Amino acid sequence: MSRHRIALVMASGVASALLLTACGSSSGDNSANTGAAAPPASASAGTAAPADGGTSTSSSGTGHMVSTNMLMSRTMSGMGSVITDAEGFTLYRYGKDQVNMSMCTGSCAQTWMPVMADGTPQGMGVQAKVGVVTRDDGMKQITLAGWPLYRYMGDTKAGEMNGQGKNGTWFAVTPAGKEMAASG
C-alpha cells in the first residue's frame, strides 16, 4: 500500500473517532446523543418494511431510520403503559421538538432514529391521534398528539427503555401522547 493510501486510511480512522466522540458529548445542541455506535440487533441496512405491519430499520444518508405503520400500547413493569412500534421497541419524544416539527436532525437522528411512516400509521391501545409530519428532508415521520416519535439506538431489544429521561429531554411516550414521568 502506498504511503498516500496509508495516510488516507489513518486520517479516515481519526475522523471517525472524532465524530463518535462528538456524538457522545452534551454540547447543548440538538445532538443529544450518548455515543452509542451499534444499531439494534434487529436492524439491518437496506431492509424493506415488512408487509405485515412490522417495523424495519435501514440506513440513509443522514444515519438510521425506522419505519412502521403500527403504534401499540404496552405495559412496562413498574412504569405503566408506553407506546412501542410493531416490534415492541419503546418510542420516545424529544423535549426540544415542537408540535408537528422535529428538531432532531443530523447526528441526533443517528442515535434517536426518527420513526417514519410506512403507509398509513395505525394505533392499537393508543388514546391520542396518530399522524404524520413531513420533515425538512421530505421524509414522513409518525407523530402522536402531534409530537414526532423516535426509537433509541441504546434499546437493543424489545421492551427496553434505556432512553427514558436521557439528557433530561428524551422521554418514553404514553398512550395519551404525553411524556412519561422521569424515573427515579
C-alpha positions in Angstrom: 0.0 0.0 0.0 1.4 3.4 -0.8 2.2 6.0 1.8 -0.6 8.2 0.4 -3.2 5.5 0.8 -2.0 4.6 4.4 -2.2 8.3 5.3 -5.8 8.5 3.9 -6.9 5.4 5.8 -5.4 6.7 9.0 -7.0 10.2 8.5 -10.3 8.5 7.9 -10.0 6.5 11.2 -9.1 9.6 13.2 -12.0 11.5 11.7 -14.4 8.6 12.6 -13.1 8.6 16.1 -13.6 12.3 16.5 -17.1 12.0 15.1 -18.0 9.3 17.6 -16.5 11.4 20.4 -18.5 14.4 19.3 -21.7 12.3 19.2 -21.2 11.4 22.9 -20.8 15.0 24.1 -23.6 17.0 25.6 -22.9 20.3 24.0 -26.4 21.6 24.4 -27.3 21.5 20.7 -29.8 19.1 19.1 -27.4 16.2 19.0 -28.4 14.9 22.4 -26.5 11.7 21.9 -25.0 9.1 24.2 -22.3 7.9 21.9 -24.0 4.5 21.2 -22.5 3.2 18.0 -24.2 -0.1 17.3 -27.6 -0.3 15.8 -30.3 -2.5 17.4 -29.8 -6.2 16.8 -32.9 -6.3 14.6 -31.5 -3.5 12.4 -30.1 -4.3 9.1 -29.1 -1.9 6.4 -31.4 -1.7 3.4 -34.2 -3.8 4.6 -37.7 -3.2 3.3 -40.6 -2.7 5.7 -42.5 -5.9 6.3 -45.9 -6.0 4.6 -47.5 -7.4 7.7 -47.3 -4.1 9.7 -43.9 -4.8 11.2 -41.1 -2.4 11.6 -37.8 -2.1 9.7 -34.6 -0.2 10.2 -32.5 1.0 7.3 -29.5 3.1 6.7 -29.9 6.5 5.0 -27.6 9.3 4.1 -28.1 11.0 7.4 -28.0 8.0 9.7 -30.6 5.4 10.5 -34.3 5.5 10.4 -37.0 3.2 11.4 -40.3 2.7 9.6 -43.5 1.2 10.8 -47.3 1.5 10.3 -48.3 0.3 13.8 -48.1 2.0 17.2 -49.1 -0.1 20.2 -49.6 0.4 23.9 -47.5 -1.9 26.1 -47.4 -2.1 29.9 -43.8 -1.9 31.2 -43.2 -3.4 34.7 -43.1 -0.6 37.2 -43.5 2.1 34.6 -47.1 1.9 33.3 -48.1 2.0 29.6 -45.8 3.2 26.9 -46.0 3.4 23.1 -44.0 0.9 21.1 -43.5 0.2 17.4 -44.7 -3.1 15.9 -41.6 -4.9 17.1 -42.1 -3.8 20.7 -39.4 -1.2 20.8 -40.1 1.8 23.1 -40.8 5.1 21.3 -39.7 8.5 22.6 -40.5 12.2 22.5 -37.8 14.9 22.3 -38.2 17.8 24.6 -36.9 20.3 22.1 -39.4 19.3 19.4 -42.5 21.3 18.7 -45.9 20.0 17.7 -45.6 18.8 14.1 -41.9 19.8 14.0 -38.9 17.6 14.5 -35.8 19.4 15.9 -33.7 16.1 15.9 -31.6 16.1 12.8 -28.1 15.2 11.7 -26.1 13.4 14.4 -29.1 13.5 16.8 -31.1 11.4 14.3 -28.4 8.8 14.2 -28.8 8.0 17.9 -32.5 8.9 18.1 -33.9 7.3 15.0 -37.0 9.1 13.6 -39.9 6.7 13.2 -41.0 7.0 9.6 -44.5 6.2 8.3 -44.7 3.0 6.2 -48.1 3.7 4.7 -50.9 5.0 6.9 -49.9 4.6 10.6 -52.4 2.9 12.9 -52.7 2.8 16.7 -53.6 -0.1 18.9 -54.4 0.9 22.5 -53.4 4.5 21.6 -55.5 7.3 23.1 -54.1 10.3 21.1 -54.3 11.0 17.4 -51.7 9.2 15.3 -50.4 11.4 12.5 -47.6 12.2 10.2 -45.4 15.2 9.8 -43.1 16.0 6.8 -39.5 16.5 7.9 -37.1 19.0 6.4 -35.6 16.1 4.4 -39.0 15.3 2.9 -39.5 12.1 4.9 -42.8 11.4 6.6 -42.3 11.0 10.4 -45.0 9.5 12.6 -46.5 11.7 15.3 -48.6 11.0 18.4 -50.7 14.0 19.5 -48.6 16.0 17.0 -45.3 15.1 18.7 -42.7 13.3 16.4 -41.7 9.9 17.6 -38.2 8.3 17.8 -36.5 5.0 18.6 -33.3 5.0 20.7 -30.2 3.2 19.4 -29.4 2.2 23.0 -32.5 0.0 23.2 -31.1 -3.2 21.6 -34.2 -5.4 22.2 -37.9 -5.0 22.6 -39.1 -3.9 26.0 -36.0 -1.9 26.9 -36.4 1.8 28.0 -32.7 2.8 28.1 -33.5 6.3 26.7 -36.0 7.2 29.4 -35.0 10.6 30.8 -31.8 10.7 28.8 -30.2 14.2 28.9 -33.4 15.5 30.6 -35.0 15.8 27.1 -35.9 12.3 26.0 -39.0 10.5 27.4 -41.0 7.4 26.6 -44.4 8.3 25.2 -47.7 7.4 27.0 -50.8 6.3 25.1 -52.1 9.8 25.5 -49.1 11.2 23.7 -47.5 12.7 26.8 -44.0 12.3 28.1 -43.7 9.6 30.7 -42.6 11.0 34.1 -38.8 10.7 34.7 -37.9 7.6 36.6 -36.1 7.6 39.8 
